[in-house]
Coordinates of C-alpha atoms in Angstrom, one line a residue:
M1 CA 22.2 -58.3 -125.7
P2 CA 25.8 -59.3 -125.1
V3 CA 27.9 -57.1 -122.8
R4 CA 30.2 -54.9 -124.9
P5 CA 33.8 -55.3 -123.7
A6 CA 35.6 -52.3 -122.3
V7 CA 38.4 -52.8 -124.8
T8 CA 38.6 -55.0 -127.9
E9 CA 40.8 -58.1 -128.4
A10 CA 42.8 -56.2 -131.1
E11 CA 43.4 -53.3 -128.8
L12 CA 44.7 -55.6 -126.1
E13 CA 46.9 -57.4 -128.4
A14 CA 48.4 -54.1 -129.7
H15 CA 48.8 -53.0 -126.1
L16 CA 50.8 -56.2 -125.3
R17 CA 53.0 -55.9 -128.4
G18 CA 53.7 -52.3 -127.5
I19 CA 54.6 -52.5 -123.9
C20 CA 56.3 -55.9 -123.4
F21 CA 59.3 -55.5 -125.7
K22 CA 60.6 -51.9 -125.7
T23 CA 63.6 -52.0 -128.1
G24 CA 66.7 -49.8 -128.3
P25 CA 70.4 -50.0 -127.3
P26 CA 70.7 -51.9 -124.0
R27 CA 71.3 -49.3 -121.4
R28 CA 69.5 -50.3 -118.2
L29 CA 69.9 -53.1 -115.8
G30 CA 68.0 -54.3 -112.7
V31 CA 67.9 -57.1 -110.2
E32 CA 65.3 -58.5 -107.9
V33 CA 66.8 -60.3 -104.9
E34 CA 64.9 -62.6 -102.6
W35 CA 65.8 -64.2 -99.3
L36 CA 64.2 -66.6 -96.9
V37 CA 63.6 -65.0 -93.5
H38 CA 64.6 -67.2 -90.6
D39 CA 65.2 -67.0 -86.8
A40 CA 68.7 -65.9 -86.3
R41 CA 69.3 -68.4 -83.5
A42 CA 67.2 -71.3 -84.8
P43 CA 66.8 -71.2 -88.6
R44 CA 65.1 -74.6 -88.7
C45 CA 62.2 -73.2 -86.7
P46 CA 59.4 -71.3 -88.5
V47 CA 59.2 -67.6 -87.7
A48 CA 55.9 -66.5 -86.2
P49 CA 53.9 -64.3 -88.5
S50 CA 53.7 -61.6 -85.9
R51 CA 57.5 -61.3 -85.8
L52 CA 57.6 -61.0 -89.5
H53 CA 55.0 -58.3 -89.6
T54 CA 56.7 -56.3 -86.8
A55 CA 60.0 -56.4 -88.7
A56 CA 58.3 -55.5 -92.0
D57 CA 56.8 -52.4 -90.4
A58 CA 60.3 -51.3 -89.2
L59 CA 61.8 -52.0 -92.6
R60 CA 59.2 -49.9 -94.4
E61 CA 60.4 -46.9 -92.5
L62 CA 63.9 -47.1 -94.1
P63 CA 64.8 -44.7 -97.0
L64 CA 65.5 -47.4 -99.5
A65 CA 66.2 -46.8 -103.2
S66 CA 64.9 -50.4 -104.0
L67 CA 61.3 -51.5 -103.7
L68 CA 60.9 -53.6 -100.5
T69 CA 58.2 -56.3 -100.7
F70 CA 57.4 -59.6 -98.9
E71 CA 56.3 -62.8 -100.6
P72 CA 53.5 -65.0 -99.3
G73 CA 55.7 -67.1 -97.2
G74 CA 57.5 -64.1 -95.7
Q75 CA 60.4 -64.1 -98.1
L76 CA 61.9 -60.6 -98.3
E77 CA 62.5 -59.1 -101.8
L78 CA 64.4 -56.0 -102.9
S79 CA 63.7 -54.8 -106.4
S80 CA 66.3 -52.3 -107.6
P81 CA 65.4 -49.3 -109.7
P82 CA 66.6 -49.4 -113.3
A83 CA 70.4 -48.7 -113.3
A84 CA 72.6 -47.1 -115.9
S85 CA 75.5 -49.5 -115.3
L86 CA 76.4 -52.7 -113.5
M87 CA 78.2 -51.0 -110.7
A88 CA 75.3 -48.5 -110.1
C89 CA 73.0 -51.5 -109.7
V90 CA 75.4 -53.3 -107.4
E91 CA 76.0 -50.2 -105.2
T92 CA 72.3 -49.4 -104.9
V93 CA 71.3 -52.8 -103.7
A94 CA 74.3 -53.2 -101.5
A95 CA 73.5 -49.8 -99.8
D96 CA 69.9 -50.9 -99.3
L97 CA 71.0 -54.2 -97.8
A98 CA 73.3 -52.3 -95.4
Q99 CA 70.2 -50.7 -94.0
V100 CA 68.0 -53.8 -94.0
R101 CA 70.3 -56.3 -92.3
P102 CA 70.8 -54.4 -89.0
V103 CA 67.0 -54.0 -88.7
M104 CA 66.5 -57.7 -89.2
R105 CA 69.2 -58.5 -86.7
A106 CA 67.5 -56.2 -84.2
H107 CA 64.4 -58.3 -84.5
G108 CA 66.3 -61.6 -84.1
L109 CA 65.9 -62.4 -87.8
G110 CA 68.3 -63.3 -90.6
L111 CA 68.3 -63.6 -94.4
A112 CA 69.1 -67.0 -96.0
G113 CA 70.1 -67.4 -99.6
H114 CA 68.5 -70.7 -100.7
G115 CA 66.4 -71.4 -103.8
H116 CA 64.0 -73.5 -101.8
N117 CA 63.4 -73.6 -98.0
P118 CA 65.6 -76.5 -96.8
W119 CA 64.1 -76.6 -93.3
H120 CA 60.4 -76.8 -93.1
A121 CA 57.1 -77.1 -95.1
P122 CA 55.7 -74.0 -96.8
S123 CA 53.5 -71.8 -94.6
R124 CA 51.7 -68.7 -95.8
V125 CA 51.9 -65.6 -93.6
L126 CA 50.3 -63.0 -95.9
A127 CA 46.5 -63.0 -96.1
E128 CA 45.6 -60.9 -99.1
P129 CA 43.0 -61.5 -101.9
R130 CA 45.7 -62.0 -104.5
Y131 CA 47.4 -64.7 -102.5
D132 CA 44.1 -66.4 -101.5
A133 CA 43.2 -66.6 -105.2
M134 CA 46.7 -67.8 -106.2
E135 CA 46.7 -70.5 -103.6
A136 CA 43.3 -71.8 -104.5
Y137 CA 44.2 -71.7 -108.2
F138 CA 47.5 -73.6 -107.9
D139 CA 46.0 -76.1 -105.5
R140 CA 44.3 -77.6 -108.5
W141 CA 47.7 -78.9 -109.6
G142 CA 48.8 -80.2 -106.3
P143 CA 51.2 -78.9 -103.5
A144 CA 53.8 -77.3 -105.8
G145 CA 51.9 -74.0 -105.8
R146 CA 52.2 -73.6 -102.1
S147 CA 55.9 -74.4 -102.3
M148 CA 56.4 -71.9 -105.1
M149 CA 54.5 -69.1 -103.1
C150 CA 56.0 -69.7 -99.7
A151 CA 59.2 -71.7 -99.9
T152 CA 61.2 -70.4 -102.9
A153 CA 63.6 -67.5 -103.4
S154 CA 65.6 -66.3 -106.4
V155 CA 67.9 -63.7 -108.0
Q156 CA 66.0 -62.3 -111.0
V157 CA 68.1 -60.3 -113.4
C158 CA 66.4 -57.7 -115.7
V159 CA 68.0 -56.7 -119.0
D160 CA 66.8 -54.5 -121.8
A161 CA 65.0 -56.2 -124.7
G162 CA 67.7 -55.1 -127.1
H163 CA 67.8 -53.6 -130.6
E164 CA 65.0 -54.0 -133.1
E165 CA 67.6 -54.9 -135.7
P166 CA 69.4 -58.4 -135.9
G167 CA 72.7 -58.9 -134.3
P168 CA 74.3 -59.9 -131.0
L169 CA 72.2 -57.4 -129.1
G170 CA 69.0 -57.8 -131.2
L171 CA 65.7 -58.6 -129.7
G172 CA 65.2 -61.9 -131.5
R173 CA 68.7 -63.1 -130.6
R174 CA 68.4 -62.1 -126.9
W175 CA 64.9 -63.7 -126.6
L176 CA 66.2 -67.0 -128.0
M177 CA 69.5 -66.9 -126.0
A178 CA 67.6 -66.2 -122.8
H179 CA 65.8 -69.5 -123.0
L180 CA 68.9 -71.5 -123.8
L181 CA 71.4 -69.6 -121.6
G182 CA 68.7 -69.7 -118.9
A183 CA 69.3 -73.5 -118.5
V184 CA 73.1 -72.8 -118.1
L185 CA 72.4 -70.1 -115.4
S186 CA 70.0 -72.4 -113.6
A187 CA 72.6 -75.1 -113.5
A188 CA 75.6 -73.0 -112.6
F189 CA 73.7 -71.3 -109.7
A190 CA 71.6 -74.2 -108.6
N191 CA 71.3 -73.9 -104.8
S192 CA 68.3 -75.8 -103.6
P193 CA 68.9 -79.6 -103.3
T194 CA 66.7 -80.2 -100.2
S195 CA 63.2 -79.8 -98.9
E196 CA 62.3 -80.3 -95.2
G197 CA 65.8 -81.5 -94.6
C198 CA 65.9 -84.2 -97.2
P199 CA 67.5 -84.3 -100.7
T200 CA 65.0 -84.1 -103.5
G201 CA 67.1 -85.7 -106.2
Y202 CA 67.4 -82.2 -107.9
R203 CA 70.1 -79.6 -107.4
T204 CA 67.6 -76.9 -108.0
T205 CA 64.3 -78.0 -106.3
R206 CA 63.0 -74.5 -107.1
Q207 CA 63.1 -75.3 -110.8
L208 CA 61.4 -78.7 -110.1
V209 CA 58.6 -76.8 -108.3
W210 CA 58.1 -74.4 -111.2
S211 CA 57.9 -77.3 -113.7
R212 CA 55.0 -78.8 -111.8
L213 CA 52.7 -75.8 -111.9
D214 CA 50.0 -74.8 -114.4
P215 CA 51.8 -75.1 -117.7
A216 CA 49.6 -72.5 -119.3
R217 CA 51.2 -69.8 -117.2
T218 CA 54.6 -71.1 -116.3
L219 CA 56.0 -72.6 -119.5
A220 CA 57.9 -70.5 -122.1
P221 CA 56.0 -69.3 -125.1
P222 CA 56.8 -71.0 -128.4
Q223 CA 60.2 -70.0 -129.8
D224 CA 59.4 -70.4 -133.5
D225 CA 57.3 -67.2 -133.7
D226 CA 58.1 -63.5 -133.6
P227 CA 58.6 -62.8 -129.8
R228 CA 55.8 -60.1 -129.8
T229 CA 53.3 -62.4 -131.6
A230 CA 54.2 -65.4 -129.4
W231 CA 53.9 -63.4 -126.2
A232 CA 50.6 -61.7 -127.1
R233 CA 49.1 -65.0 -127.9
Y234 CA 50.5 -66.6 -124.8
V235 CA 49.0 -63.9 -122.5
L236 CA 45.6 -63.9 -124.1
D237 CA 45.3 -67.7 -124.1
A238 CA 46.4 -68.1 -120.5
P239 CA 43.7 -68.9 -117.9
V240 CA 42.6 -66.0 -115.7
M241 CA 43.8 -66.6 -112.2
C242 CA 41.5 -64.1 -110.5
I243 CA 39.1 -61.3 -111.2
R244 CA 39.6 -58.4 -108.8
G245 CA 36.7 -56.9 -107.1
P246 CA 35.9 -54.5 -104.1
H247 CA 34.2 -57.2 -102.1
G248 CA 34.6 -60.9 -101.5
P249 CA 37.2 -63.3 -102.8
W250 CA 38.8 -62.7 -106.2
D251 CA 37.3 -65.7 -107.9
A252 CA 37.4 -66.6 -111.6
P253 CA 35.6 -69.3 -113.6
E254 CA 37.8 -72.3 -114.2
Q255 CA 39.4 -72.5 -117.6
L256 CA 38.4 -68.9 -118.5
T257 CA 41.2 -67.6 -120.7
F258 CA 41.7 -63.8 -121.0
R259 CA 40.6 -64.1 -124.6
D260 CA 37.4 -65.8 -123.5
W261 CA 36.8 -63.1 -121.0
V262 CA 37.2 -60.4 -123.6
R263 CA 34.9 -62.1 -126.0
G264 CA 32.2 -63.0 -123.5
G265 CA 32.4 -60.0 -121.2
A266 CA 31.3 -61.9 -118.1
P267 CA 31.2 -61.6 -115.1
R268 CA 32.1 -58.0 -116.1
P269 CA 33.9 -56.6 -119.1
P270 CA 37.7 -56.7 -118.7
T271 CA 39.8 -53.5 -118.9
R272 CA 43.4 -52.8 -120.0
E273 CA 44.2 -52.6 -116.3
D274 CA 42.9 -56.2 -115.9
L275 CA 45.2 -57.3 -118.7
D276 CA 48.2 -55.6 -117.0
Y277 CA 47.3 -57.4 -113.8
H278 CA 46.8 -60.7 -115.6
V279 CA 50.4 -60.4 -116.9
T280 CA 51.7 -60.3 -113.3
T281 CA 50.1 -63.7 -112.7
L282 CA 52.1 -65.3 -115.5
F283 CA 55.4 -66.9 -114.5
P284 CA 57.4 -68.2 -117.5
P285 CA 61.2 -68.5 -117.1
V286 CA 61.7 -65.3 -119.1
R287 CA 59.0 -62.7 -118.7
P288 CA 58.9 -59.6 -121.0
R289 CA 57.9 -56.5 -119.2
G290 CA 59.3 -53.9 -121.5
H291 CA 62.6 -55.5 -120.5
L292 CA 63.4 -59.2 -120.2
E293 CA 63.1 -60.6 -116.6
L294 CA 65.2 -63.7 -116.2
R295 CA 63.5 -65.8 -113.4
M296 CA 65.5 -69.0 -113.3
I297 CA 68.4 -68.3 -110.9
D298 CA 68.2 -69.7 -107.3
A299 CA 68.9 -67.3 -104.4
Q300 CA 72.5 -67.4 -103.4
A301 CA 74.2 -67.6 -100.0
G302 CA 76.3 -64.9 -98.5
E303 CA 75.8 -61.2 -98.1
R304 CA 77.0 -60.5 -101.7
G305 CA 76.3 -63.9 -103.3
W306 CA 73.7 -62.2 -105.6
V307 CA 76.4 -60.1 -107.2
V308 CA 77.9 -62.9 -109.2
P309 CA 74.7 -64.0 -111.1
L310 CA 73.9 -60.3 -111.7
A311 CA 77.4 -59.6 -113.1
V312 CA 77.7 -62.7 -115.2
T313 CA 74.2 -62.3 -116.8
A314 CA 74.7 -58.5 -117.4
A315 CA 78.0 -59.2 -119.2
L316 CA 76.6 -62.0 -121.4
F317 CA 73.6 -59.9 -122.5
D318 CA 75.0 -56.4 -122.7
D319 CA 78.6 -56.7 -124.0
P320 CA 78.5 -57.5 -127.8
E321 CA 81.6 -59.7 -127.8
A322 CA 80.4 -61.7 -124.8
A323 CA 76.9 -62.0 -126.2
E324 CA 78.2 -63.4 -129.4
R325 CA 80.4 -66.0 -127.6
A326 CA 77.6 -67.0 -125.3
Y327 CA 75.1 -67.4 -128.2
R328 CA 77.5 -69.6 -130.1
A329 CA 78.1 -71.7 -126.9
V330 CA 74.4 -72.2 -126.1
K331 CA 72.9 -72.4 -129.6
P332 CA 73.7 -76.2 -129.9
L333 CA 71.7 -76.7 -126.7
A334 CA 68.6 -76.1 -128.7
E335 CA 68.9 -79.7 -130.1
T336 CA 68.9 -81.1 -126.6
A337 CA 66.0 -78.9 -125.5
G338 CA 63.9 -80.2 -128.4
A339 CA 60.4 -78.8 -129.2
R340 CA 59.0 -78.8 -125.7
P341 CA 59.0 -75.4 -123.9
A342 CA 61.2 -74.6 -120.9
P343 CA 61.3 -75.6 -118.0
R344 CA 59.8 -78.9 -119.0
N345 CA 62.1 -79.8 -121.9
P346 CA 65.1 -82.2 -121.5
L347 CA 67.7 -79.4 -121.4
W348 CA 66.1 -77.7 -118.4
R349 CA 65.3 -80.9 -116.7
R350 CA 69.0 -81.9 -116.9
A351 CA 69.9 -78.5 -115.5
A352 CA 67.6 -78.9 -112.6
R353 CA 68.7 -82.4 -111.7
A354 CA 72.3 -82.7 -112.8
A355 CA 73.4 -79.0 -113.0
L356 CA 77.0 -78.8 -114.1
T357 CA 77.7 -82.5 -113.7
D358 CA 76.1 -82.7 -117.2
P359 CA 78.9 -82.5 -119.7
E360 CA 77.0 -80.4 -122.2
L361 CA 75.9 -77.8 -119.7
H362 CA 79.4 -77.8 -118.1
A363 CA 81.0 -77.0 -121.4
A364 CA 78.6 -74.2 -122.2
A365 CA 79.1 -72.8 -118.7
L366 CA 82.9 -72.7 -119.0
T367 CA 82.6 -70.7 -122.2
C368 CA 80.0 -68.4 -120.9
F369 CA 81.7 -67.6 -117.6
D370 CA 85.0 -67.0 -119.5
A371 CA 83.3 -64.6 -121.9
A372 CA 81.6 -62.8 -119.0
R373 CA 84.9 -62.5 -117.1
E374 CA 86.6 -60.9 -120.2
A375 CA 83.7 -58.5 -120.7
L376 CA 83.2 -57.3 -117.1
P377 CA 86.2 -54.8 -117.1
R378 CA 84.6 -53.3 -120.3
L379 CA 81.4 -52.8 -118.3
G380 CA 83.3 -51.1 -115.5
A381 CA 83.1 -53.9 -113.0
A382 CA 84.9 -53.1 -109.7
P383 CA 87.8 -55.3 -108.5
E384 CA 85.6 -56.8 -105.8
V385 CA 83.1 -57.9 -108.4
L386 CA 85.8 -59.4 -110.6
A387 CA 87.2 -61.2 -107.5
A388 CA 83.8 -62.6 -106.6
V389 CA 83.2 -63.9 -110.2
D390 CA 86.7 -65.4 -110.2
A391 CA 86.1 -67.1 -106.8
F392 CA 82.8 -68.6 -107.9
T393 CA 84.2 -69.8 -111.2
A394 CA 87.2 -71.5 -109.5
R395 CA 85.1 -73.1 -106.8
Y396 CA 82.2 -74.3 -108.9
V397 CA 82.2 -73.8 -112.7
A398 CA 85.7 -74.9 -113.3
R399 CA 85.1 -78.1 -111.3
G400 CA 81.7 -78.9 -112.7
R401 CA 80.0 -78.1 -109.5
C402 CA 77.3 -75.7 -108.2
P403 CA 76.4 -74.4 -104.7
A404 CA 73.9 -77.2 -104.3
D405 CA 76.8 -79.7 -104.3
D406 CA 78.2 -78.1 -101.1
H407 CA 74.9 -78.7 -99.3
L408 CA 74.8 -82.3 -100.5
D409 CA 78.4 -82.9 -99.4
A410 CA 77.5 -81.5 -96.0
L411 CA 74.6 -83.9 -95.7
D412 CA 76.8 -86.8 -96.7
T413 CA 79.4 -85.8 -94.0
A414 CA 76.7 -85.5 -91.4
A415 CA 75.2 -88.9 -92.3
A416 CA 78.7 -90.5 -92.0
A417 CA 79.2 -88.9 -88.6
G418 CA 76.0 -90.3 -87.2
P419 CA 73.3 -88.5 -85.2
P420 CA 74.3 -85.4 -83.3
E421 CA 74.5 -85.5 -79.5
A422 CA 71.5 -84.0 -77.7
G423 CA 72.0 -80.4 -76.7
P424 CA 70.6 -76.9 -77.0
T425 CA 70.1 -75.4 -80.4
S426 CA 73.0 -73.1 -81.3
G427 CA 73.4 -70.2 -83.7
K428 CA 75.8 -72.3 -85.8
D429 CA 72.9 -73.4 -88.1
S430 CA 72.5 -69.9 -89.4
P431 CA 73.8 -69.5 -92.9

């Protein structure tokens, strides 16, 4: 007798369609901000796991509004609660960072905003069943999985799914725009041109890493279907990374999709909780979790560098006028993208390698940043946020540059100057 599944395939599909796109007027905004953790005096030297664990214990005692977590390589992440406005989101995360940074400094540690670790090879510091299973799973595709887990950091902006009805703030429009605008955001904020001290040939090495992982769980779903239908099919047809259990490793049979698991019921029948956990192991560039989680932006340098991508993205999605302008600017990019899904299509590959030196992406970025700047006062953005967006636009977007170009210029200057004189390591390396 076959084992009867805990839930049916139809029930799971209905569950996915019901929880992953919760429609209505866009009202909430969130951000997940990651940093690489480094030694404050010698950032090129890996930090001992014991130091990270000690600092983490101290940080967990803080009364933070954001959720504090650590990634497998020791990257620190703050996930804001859903905010009712842009400024509420900015102020919450800024207040939490004002508590976090002094504790890190007291432990001799700093936070660096890079999309990919520029100094040393990935090294895992968290030993948990989830990460053991993830590492073993991604090792089948080569070393990119360990880089993703342990050497990358991002600014992930979360916006509401939008109205059920068509229009600038409608779900269908926002879903499509996220996958086209995502390439523009990836290019404008590209900030990871090196790995282990050497240029990789890409301005966002982080996006290069993501494009080399298991395509069944890191590519975008097809864009020619209803978003709910496409996402439900994508989730159920993705391979199971791990099957949780109380004892032993969280193994899963190779090539077992969640749909196969439901139909076969072995090694045990899956539950709705298993499906929800499975969704957390899928990493497309835009992940629907009731809201839309935009995952393509590199971590940014500076104490408030994360504010600019948050503000620009919020304006382009939640202000109707800016959303309409942005959509018109990025819609022609669909021809460049072609039929292949992001981030492996030509548009996203250009964004990763060329960033805003690509004329098409540069033109779209100019329009989008201008639309965002006009919209931000309507969203209640404070003068310091407007000034930060203006400064970023003038320094990078207007000139067809991105933060990665600063790093590449510095490498060229250092190479022209010749090898440095021998001497003690100073704190000048700290970002």
